Coordinates of C-alpha atoms and ligand atoms in Angstrom, one line a residue:
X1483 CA 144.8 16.4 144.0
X1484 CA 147.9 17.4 141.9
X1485 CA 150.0 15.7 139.8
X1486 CA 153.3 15.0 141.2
X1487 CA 155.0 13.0 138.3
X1488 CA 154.5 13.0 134.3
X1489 CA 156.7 11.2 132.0
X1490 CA 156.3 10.8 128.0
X1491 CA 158.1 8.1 126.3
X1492 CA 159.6 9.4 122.5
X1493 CA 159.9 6.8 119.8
X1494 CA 162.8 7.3 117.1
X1495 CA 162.7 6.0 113.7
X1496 CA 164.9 7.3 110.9
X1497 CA 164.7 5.2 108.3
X1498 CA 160.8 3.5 107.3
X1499 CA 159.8 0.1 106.1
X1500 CA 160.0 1.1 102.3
X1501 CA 164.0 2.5 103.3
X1502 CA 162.7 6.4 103.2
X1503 CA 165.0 8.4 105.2
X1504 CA 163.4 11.3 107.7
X1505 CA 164.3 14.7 107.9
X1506 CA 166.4 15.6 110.6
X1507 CA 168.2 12.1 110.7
X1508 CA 171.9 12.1 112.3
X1509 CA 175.6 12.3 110.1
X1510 CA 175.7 8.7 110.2
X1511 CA 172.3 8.5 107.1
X1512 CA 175.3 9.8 105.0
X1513 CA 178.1 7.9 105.8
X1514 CA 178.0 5.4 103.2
X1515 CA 181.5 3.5 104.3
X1516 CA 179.8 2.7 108.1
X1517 CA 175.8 2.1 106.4
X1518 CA 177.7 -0.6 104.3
X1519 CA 179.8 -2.0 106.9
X1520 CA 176.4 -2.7 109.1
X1521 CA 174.4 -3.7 106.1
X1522 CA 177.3 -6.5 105.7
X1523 CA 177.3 -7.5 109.0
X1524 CA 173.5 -7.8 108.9
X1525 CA 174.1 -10.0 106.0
X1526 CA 176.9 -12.3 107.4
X1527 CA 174.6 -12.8 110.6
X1528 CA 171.2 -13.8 108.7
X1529 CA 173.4 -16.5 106.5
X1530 CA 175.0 -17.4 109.6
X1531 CA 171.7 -18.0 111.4
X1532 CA 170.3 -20.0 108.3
X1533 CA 173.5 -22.2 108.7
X1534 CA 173.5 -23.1 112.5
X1535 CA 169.4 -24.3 111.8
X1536 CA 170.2 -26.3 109.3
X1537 CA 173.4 -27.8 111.8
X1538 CA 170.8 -28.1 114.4
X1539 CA 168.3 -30.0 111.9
X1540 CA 170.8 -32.2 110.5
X1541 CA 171.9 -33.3 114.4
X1542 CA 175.0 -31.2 114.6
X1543 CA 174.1 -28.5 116.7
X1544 CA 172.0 -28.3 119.6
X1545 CA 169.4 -26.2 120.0
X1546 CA 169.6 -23.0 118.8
X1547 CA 167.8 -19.8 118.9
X1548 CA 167.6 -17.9 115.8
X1549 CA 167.9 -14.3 115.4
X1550 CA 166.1 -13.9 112.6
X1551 CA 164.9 -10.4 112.3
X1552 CA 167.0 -9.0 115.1
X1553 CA 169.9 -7.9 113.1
X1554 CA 169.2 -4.2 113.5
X1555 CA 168.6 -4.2 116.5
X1556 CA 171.8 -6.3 117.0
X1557 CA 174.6 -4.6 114.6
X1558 CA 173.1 -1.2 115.3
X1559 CA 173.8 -1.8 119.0
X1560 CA 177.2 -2.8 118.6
X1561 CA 177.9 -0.5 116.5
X1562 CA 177.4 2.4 118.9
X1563 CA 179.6 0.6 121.2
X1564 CA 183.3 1.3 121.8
X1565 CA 185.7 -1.8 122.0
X1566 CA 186.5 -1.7 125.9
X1567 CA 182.7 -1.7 126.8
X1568 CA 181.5 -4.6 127.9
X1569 CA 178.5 -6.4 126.4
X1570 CA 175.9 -8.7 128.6
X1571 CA 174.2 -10.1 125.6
X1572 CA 170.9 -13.2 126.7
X1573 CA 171.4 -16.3 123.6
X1574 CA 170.4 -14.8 121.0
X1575 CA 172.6 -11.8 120.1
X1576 CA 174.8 -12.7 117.5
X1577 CA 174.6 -10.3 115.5
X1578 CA 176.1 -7.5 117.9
X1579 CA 178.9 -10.7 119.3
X1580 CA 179.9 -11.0 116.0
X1581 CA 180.2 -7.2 115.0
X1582 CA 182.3 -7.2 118.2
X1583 CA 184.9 -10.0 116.8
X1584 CA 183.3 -13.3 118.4
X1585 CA 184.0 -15.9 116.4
X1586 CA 181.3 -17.9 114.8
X1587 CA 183.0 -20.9 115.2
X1588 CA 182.9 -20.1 119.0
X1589 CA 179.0 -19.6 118.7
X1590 CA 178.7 -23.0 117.0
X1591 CA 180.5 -24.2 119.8
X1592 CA 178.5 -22.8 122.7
X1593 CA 175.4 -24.1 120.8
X1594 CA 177.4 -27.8 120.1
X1595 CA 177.7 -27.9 124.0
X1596 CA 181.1 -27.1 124.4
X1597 CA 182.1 -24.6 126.6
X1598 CA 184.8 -24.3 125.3
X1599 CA 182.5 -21.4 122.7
X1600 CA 182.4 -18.6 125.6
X1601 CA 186.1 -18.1 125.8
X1602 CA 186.1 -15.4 122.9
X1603 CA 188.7 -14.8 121.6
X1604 CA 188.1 -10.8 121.1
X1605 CA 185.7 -8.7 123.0
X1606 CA 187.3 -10.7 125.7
X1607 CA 185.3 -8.9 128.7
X1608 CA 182.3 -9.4 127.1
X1609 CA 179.8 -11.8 128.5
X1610 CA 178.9 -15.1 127.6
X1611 CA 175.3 -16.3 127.2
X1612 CA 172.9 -16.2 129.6
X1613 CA 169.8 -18.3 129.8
X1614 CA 168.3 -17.3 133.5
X1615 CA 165.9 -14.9 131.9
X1616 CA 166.5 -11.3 133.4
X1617 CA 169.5 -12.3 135.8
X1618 CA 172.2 -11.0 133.1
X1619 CA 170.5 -7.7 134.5
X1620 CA 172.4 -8.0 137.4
X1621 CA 175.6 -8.4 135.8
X1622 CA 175.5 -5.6 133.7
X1623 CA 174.6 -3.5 136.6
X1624 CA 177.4 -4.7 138.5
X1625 CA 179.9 -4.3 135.7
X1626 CA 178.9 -0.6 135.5
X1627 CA 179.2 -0.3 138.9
X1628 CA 182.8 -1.2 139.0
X1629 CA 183.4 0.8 135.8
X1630 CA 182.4 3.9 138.0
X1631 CA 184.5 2.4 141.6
X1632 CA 187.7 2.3 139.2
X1633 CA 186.8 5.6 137.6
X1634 CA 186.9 4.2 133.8
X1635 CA 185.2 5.4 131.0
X1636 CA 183.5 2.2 130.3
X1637 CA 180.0 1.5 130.0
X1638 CA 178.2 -2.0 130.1
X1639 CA 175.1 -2.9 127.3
X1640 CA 173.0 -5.0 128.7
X1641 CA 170.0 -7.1 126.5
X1642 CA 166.9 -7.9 127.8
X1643 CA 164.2 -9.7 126.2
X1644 CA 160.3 -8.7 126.2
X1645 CA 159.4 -11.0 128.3
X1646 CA 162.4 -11.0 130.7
X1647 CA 160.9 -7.4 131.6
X1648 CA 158.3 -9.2 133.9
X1649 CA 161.1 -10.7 135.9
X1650 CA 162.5 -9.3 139.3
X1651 CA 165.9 -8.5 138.4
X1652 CA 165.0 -6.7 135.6
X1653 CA 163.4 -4.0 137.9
X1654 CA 166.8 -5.1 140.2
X1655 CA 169.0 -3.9 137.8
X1656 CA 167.4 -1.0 136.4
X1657 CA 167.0 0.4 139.8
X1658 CA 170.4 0.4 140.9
X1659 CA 171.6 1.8 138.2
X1660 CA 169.9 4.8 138.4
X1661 CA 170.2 5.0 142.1
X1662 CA 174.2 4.6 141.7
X1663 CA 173.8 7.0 138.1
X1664 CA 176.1 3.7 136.5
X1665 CA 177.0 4.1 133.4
X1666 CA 175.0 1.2 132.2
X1667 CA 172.6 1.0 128.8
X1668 CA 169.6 -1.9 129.2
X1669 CA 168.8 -2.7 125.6
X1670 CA 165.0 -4.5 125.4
X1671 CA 164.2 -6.3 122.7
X1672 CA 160.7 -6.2 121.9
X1673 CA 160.3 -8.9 119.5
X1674 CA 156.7 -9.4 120.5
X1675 CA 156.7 -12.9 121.9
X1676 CA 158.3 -14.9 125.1
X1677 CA 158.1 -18.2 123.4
X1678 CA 154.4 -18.5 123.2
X1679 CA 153.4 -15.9 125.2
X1680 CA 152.7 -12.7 123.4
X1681 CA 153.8 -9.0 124.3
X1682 CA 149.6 -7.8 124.9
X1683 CA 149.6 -10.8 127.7
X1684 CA 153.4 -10.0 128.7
X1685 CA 152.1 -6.7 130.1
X1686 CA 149.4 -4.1 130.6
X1687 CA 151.8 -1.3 130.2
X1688 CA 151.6 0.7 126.9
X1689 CA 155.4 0.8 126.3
X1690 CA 158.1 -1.2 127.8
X1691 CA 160.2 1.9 127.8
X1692 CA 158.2 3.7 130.3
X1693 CA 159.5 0.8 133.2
X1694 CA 162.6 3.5 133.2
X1695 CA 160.4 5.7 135.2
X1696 CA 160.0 3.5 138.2
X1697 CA 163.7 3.6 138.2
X1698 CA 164.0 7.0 137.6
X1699 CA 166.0 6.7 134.7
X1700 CA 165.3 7.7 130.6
X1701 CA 163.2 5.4 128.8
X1702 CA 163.4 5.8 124.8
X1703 CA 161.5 3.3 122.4
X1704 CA 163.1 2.8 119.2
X1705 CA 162.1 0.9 116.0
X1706 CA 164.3 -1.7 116.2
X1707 CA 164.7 -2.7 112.6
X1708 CA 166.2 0.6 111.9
X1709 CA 170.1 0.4 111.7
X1710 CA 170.4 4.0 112.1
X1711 CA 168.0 4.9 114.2
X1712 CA 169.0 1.9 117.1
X1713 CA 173.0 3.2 116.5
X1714 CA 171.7 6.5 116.7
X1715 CA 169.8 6.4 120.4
X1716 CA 172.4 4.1 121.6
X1717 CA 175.0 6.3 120.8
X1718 CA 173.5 8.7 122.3
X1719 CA 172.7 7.2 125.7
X1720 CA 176.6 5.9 125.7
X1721 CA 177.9 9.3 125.6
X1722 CA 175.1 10.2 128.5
X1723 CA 176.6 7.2 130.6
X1724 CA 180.5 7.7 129.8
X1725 CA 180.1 11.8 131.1
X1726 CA 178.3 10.5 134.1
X1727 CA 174.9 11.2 133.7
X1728 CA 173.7 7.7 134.1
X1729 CA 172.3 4.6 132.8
X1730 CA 169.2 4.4 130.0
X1731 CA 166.6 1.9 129.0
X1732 CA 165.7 1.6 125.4
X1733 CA 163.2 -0.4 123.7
X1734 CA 164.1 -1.8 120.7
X1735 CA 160.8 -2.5 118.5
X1736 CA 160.8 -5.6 116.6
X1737 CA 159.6 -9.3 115.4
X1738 CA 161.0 -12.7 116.1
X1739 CA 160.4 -13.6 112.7
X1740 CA 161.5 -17.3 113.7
X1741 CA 160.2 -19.7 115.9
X1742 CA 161.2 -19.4 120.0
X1743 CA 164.4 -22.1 119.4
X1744 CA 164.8 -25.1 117.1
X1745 CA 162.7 -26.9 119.9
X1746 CA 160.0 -24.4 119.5
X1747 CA 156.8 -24.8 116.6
X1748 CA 155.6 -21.3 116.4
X1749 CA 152.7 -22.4 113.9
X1750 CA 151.2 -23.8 116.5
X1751 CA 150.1 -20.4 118.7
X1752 CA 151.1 -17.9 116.0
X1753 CA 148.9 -16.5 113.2
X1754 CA 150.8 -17.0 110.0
X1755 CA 149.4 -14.2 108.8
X1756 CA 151.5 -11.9 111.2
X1757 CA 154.8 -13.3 110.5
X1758 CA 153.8 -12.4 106.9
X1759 CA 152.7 -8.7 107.7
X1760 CA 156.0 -8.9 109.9
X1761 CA 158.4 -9.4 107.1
X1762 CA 157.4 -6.1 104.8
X1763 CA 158.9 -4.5 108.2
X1764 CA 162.3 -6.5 108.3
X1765 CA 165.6 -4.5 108.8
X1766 CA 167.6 -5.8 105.6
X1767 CA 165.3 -5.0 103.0
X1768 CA 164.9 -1.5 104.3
X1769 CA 168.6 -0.7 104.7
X1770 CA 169.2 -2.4 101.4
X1771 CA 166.7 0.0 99.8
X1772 CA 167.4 3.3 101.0
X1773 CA 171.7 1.9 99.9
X1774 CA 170.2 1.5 96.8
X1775 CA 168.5 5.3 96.6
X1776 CA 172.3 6.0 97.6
X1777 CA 173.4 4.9 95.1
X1778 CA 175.8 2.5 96.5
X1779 CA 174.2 -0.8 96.1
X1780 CA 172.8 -3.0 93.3
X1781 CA 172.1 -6.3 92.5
X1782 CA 175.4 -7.5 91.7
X1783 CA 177.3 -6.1 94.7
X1784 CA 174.1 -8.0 96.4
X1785 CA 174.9 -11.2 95.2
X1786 CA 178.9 -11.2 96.1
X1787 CA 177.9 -9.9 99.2
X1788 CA 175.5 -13.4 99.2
X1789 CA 178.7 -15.9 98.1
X1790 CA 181.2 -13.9 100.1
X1791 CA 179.0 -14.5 103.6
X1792 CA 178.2 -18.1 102.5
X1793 CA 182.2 -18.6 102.2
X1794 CA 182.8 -17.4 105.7
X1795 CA 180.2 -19.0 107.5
X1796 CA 181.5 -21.9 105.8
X1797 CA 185.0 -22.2 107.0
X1798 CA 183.2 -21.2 110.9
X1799 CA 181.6 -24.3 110.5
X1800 CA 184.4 -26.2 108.7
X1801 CA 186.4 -25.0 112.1
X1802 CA 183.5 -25.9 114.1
X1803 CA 183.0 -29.6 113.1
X1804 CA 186.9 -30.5 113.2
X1805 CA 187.0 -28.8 116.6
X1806 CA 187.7 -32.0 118.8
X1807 CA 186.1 -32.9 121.4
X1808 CA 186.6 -31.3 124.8
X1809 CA 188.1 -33.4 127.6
X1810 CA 185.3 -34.7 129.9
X1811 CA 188.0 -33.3 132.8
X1812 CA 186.4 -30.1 131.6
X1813 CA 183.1 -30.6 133.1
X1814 CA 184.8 -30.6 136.5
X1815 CA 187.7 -28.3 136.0
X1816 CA 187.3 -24.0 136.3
X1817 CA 184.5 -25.2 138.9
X1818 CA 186.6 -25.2 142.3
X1819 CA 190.4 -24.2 143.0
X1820 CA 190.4 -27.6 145.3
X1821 CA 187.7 -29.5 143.8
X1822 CA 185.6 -31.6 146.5
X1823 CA 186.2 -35.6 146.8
X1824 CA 182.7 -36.2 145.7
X1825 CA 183.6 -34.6 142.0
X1826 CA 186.9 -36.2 142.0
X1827 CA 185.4 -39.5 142.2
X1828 CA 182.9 -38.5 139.1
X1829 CA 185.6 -36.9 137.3
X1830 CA 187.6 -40.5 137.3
X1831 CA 184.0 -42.3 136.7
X1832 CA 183.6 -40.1 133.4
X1833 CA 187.2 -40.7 132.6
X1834 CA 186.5 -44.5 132.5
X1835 CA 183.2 -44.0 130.5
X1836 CA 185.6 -41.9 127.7
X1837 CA 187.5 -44.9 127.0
X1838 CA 190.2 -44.2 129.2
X1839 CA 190.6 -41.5 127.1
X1840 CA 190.5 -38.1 128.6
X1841 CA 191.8 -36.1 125.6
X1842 CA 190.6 -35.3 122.2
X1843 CA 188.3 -38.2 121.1
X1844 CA 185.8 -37.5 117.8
X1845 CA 184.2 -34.0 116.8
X1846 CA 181.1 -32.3 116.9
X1847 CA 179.9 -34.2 114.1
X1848 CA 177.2 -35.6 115.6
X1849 CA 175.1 -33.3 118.6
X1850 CA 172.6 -35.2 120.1
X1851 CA 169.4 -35.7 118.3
X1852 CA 167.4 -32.8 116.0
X1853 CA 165.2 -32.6 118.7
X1854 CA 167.4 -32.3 121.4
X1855 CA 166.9 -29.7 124.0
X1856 CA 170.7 -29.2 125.1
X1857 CA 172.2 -27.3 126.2
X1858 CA 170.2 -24.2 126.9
X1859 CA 167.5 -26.1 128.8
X1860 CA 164.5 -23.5 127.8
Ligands
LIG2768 C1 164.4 -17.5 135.0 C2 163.9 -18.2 133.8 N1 162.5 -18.5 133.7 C3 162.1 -19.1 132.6 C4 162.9 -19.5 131.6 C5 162.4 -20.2 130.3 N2 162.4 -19.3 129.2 C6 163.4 -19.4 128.3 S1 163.3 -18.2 127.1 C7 161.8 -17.6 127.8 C8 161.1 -16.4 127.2 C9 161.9 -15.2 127.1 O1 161.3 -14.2 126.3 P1 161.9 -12.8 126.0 O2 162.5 -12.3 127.2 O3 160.9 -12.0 125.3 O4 163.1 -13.1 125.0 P2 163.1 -13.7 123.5 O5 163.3 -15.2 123.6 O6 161.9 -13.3 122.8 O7 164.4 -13.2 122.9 C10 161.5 -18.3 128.9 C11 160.3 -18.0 129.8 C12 164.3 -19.2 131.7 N3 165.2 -19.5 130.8 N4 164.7 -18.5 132.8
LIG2769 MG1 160.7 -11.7 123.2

């Protein structure tokens, strides 16, 4: 017998738990002006995600799933992107839609139930949500490949979850991509769980990273609450893609420090004690520590950044809850160019249930019920 194939997987951190910075990390540990552009990000993202819960529980939001603990692994991402890429994100990237000029009204939207949310109004190429676990795969692939048919320097970011790695187009994607060398990045987000099922029953494989080798393709792990060191490989596996040398897979390394959605209990399959060991690992405290050692951060400048995110979320959902209602012609419209009679017929029957009133009627003052499981249907 001889061995005929050997891969190792490499695992980048730059910056540690207690916000110590390693020695040989990239330019970017310096530059002050981008570190405090994420960390700000990081922070408008966290109080936005503590805002649309508190929507949700009060019955103006559907149900929503937070990203709380992700925003490392989010900003740092679309950070390393370049405008004109395209982003595949699954439902709970926020943090890396609104680095890339979503609107957080437009997520409250979505999450309200009004499509009306997915037409951005920057990053207009980017993708909207997707809840088929895994099948956003696809699209990303596909995007890259018609980035490489029209000979543009574009790449696609796609993000996969943990457990969306056990699916078939997650393999379907990844394969392609390195077959067709498409300048495509697959972005897993190990946050440990898939609702209730952890990572250790997810899969027998050591890393998630190391699925790359069945396609053929690079497979880095990354600790995922590390701003610099997530920009850091992503950029680096952008530039790979945009000269041609084809698609990566990272794994991102981190912890859904909230439950599944707001129709999820986590306390009820989740040691408590976890989430608690979880948090001394968290990506804010750590950036904000080593900005500190910099020298460019204290507790003042903290707490305006604090009031400052609180007033922008603020007017989103100001903007959100006056938004009026969308037509119920919209259910039907964008669906066919010559719609069939059957949906004609509903279209009129939902016209008659709105009162006769087609147009803007009320707000999104009121979403259903805290429980609700609209609209994602997880
Ligand atoms: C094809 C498909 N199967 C099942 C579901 C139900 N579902 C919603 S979220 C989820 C778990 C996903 O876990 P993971 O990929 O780790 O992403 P995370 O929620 O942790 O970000 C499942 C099974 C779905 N949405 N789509
Ligand atoms: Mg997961």
């Amino acid at each position: 017998m001889k061995t005929v194939a050997e891969f190792e997987i490499k695992y980048c951190q730059f910056l540690d738990a207690e916000g110590n910075l390693a020695a040989g990390a990239p330019p970017l540990a310096t530059d002050t002006g981008e570190l405090l552009k994420m960390y700000r990000y990081m922070t408008l993202v966290r109080t936005f995600d503590a805002k649309a819960i508190n929507l949700q529980r009060t019955g103006k939001l559907g149900t929503y799933a937070s990203c709380l603990g992700h925003e490392a692994a989010h900003v740092g991402v679309a950070a390393a992107m370049q405008p004109d890429d395209v982003l595949v994100p699954v439902y709970r990237e926020f943090g890396a839609q609104i680095w890339r000029g979503v609107k957080m009204s437009s997520i409250l939207l979505y999450w309200g139930g009004d499509e009306r949310g997915s037409n951005f109004t920057a990053a207009r190429e980017d993708f909207a949500w997707c809840v088929p676990i895994a099948s956003q795969m696809l699209h990303g692939a596909g995007v890259a490949m018609a980035f490489k048919i029209k000979g543009e320097k574009r790449c696609s970011v796609t993000y996969i979850g943990d457990g969306g790695t056990s699916e078939g187009a997650f393999y379907e994607g990844i394969n392609v991509a390195g077959a067709r060398a498409l300048p495509a990045v697959f972005v897993v987000v190990n946050n440990g769980w898939a609702i209730s099922v952890p990572i250790e029953n997810q899969t027998a494989t050591k890393t998630l990273a190391q699925k790359a080798v069945a396609a053929g393709i690079p497979g880095v792990q990354v600790d995922g609450n590390d701003p610099i060191a997530v920009r850091h490989t992503v950029s680096e596996a952008l530039a790979r893609a945009r000269s041609g040398g084809g698609p990566t897979l990272i794994e991102a390394l981190t912890y859904r420090l909230s439950d599944h959605t707001t129709a999820d209990d986590a306390s009820r399959y989740r040691d408590p004690g976890e989430v608690k060991e979880a948090w001394t690992r968290e990506p804010l405290s750590r950036l904000r520590a080593y900005l500190k050692k910099l020298r460019v951060w204290d507790d003042a400048r903290e707490e305006a950044l604090k009031s400052e995110c609180a007033r922008e979320v603020e007017a989103a959902v100001d903007e959100y809850l006056s938004a009026p209602k969308p037509s119920t012609d919209e259910m039907f419209d964008h669906l066919f160019a010559h719609p069939p009679q059957s949906l004609l017929q509903q279209r009129e029957l939902a016209r008659r249930y709105a009162g006769g009133d087609d147009t803007a009627a009320g707000s999104h003052r009121g979403v259903g019920s805290p429980d609700d499981n609209s609209p994602a249907g997880h």
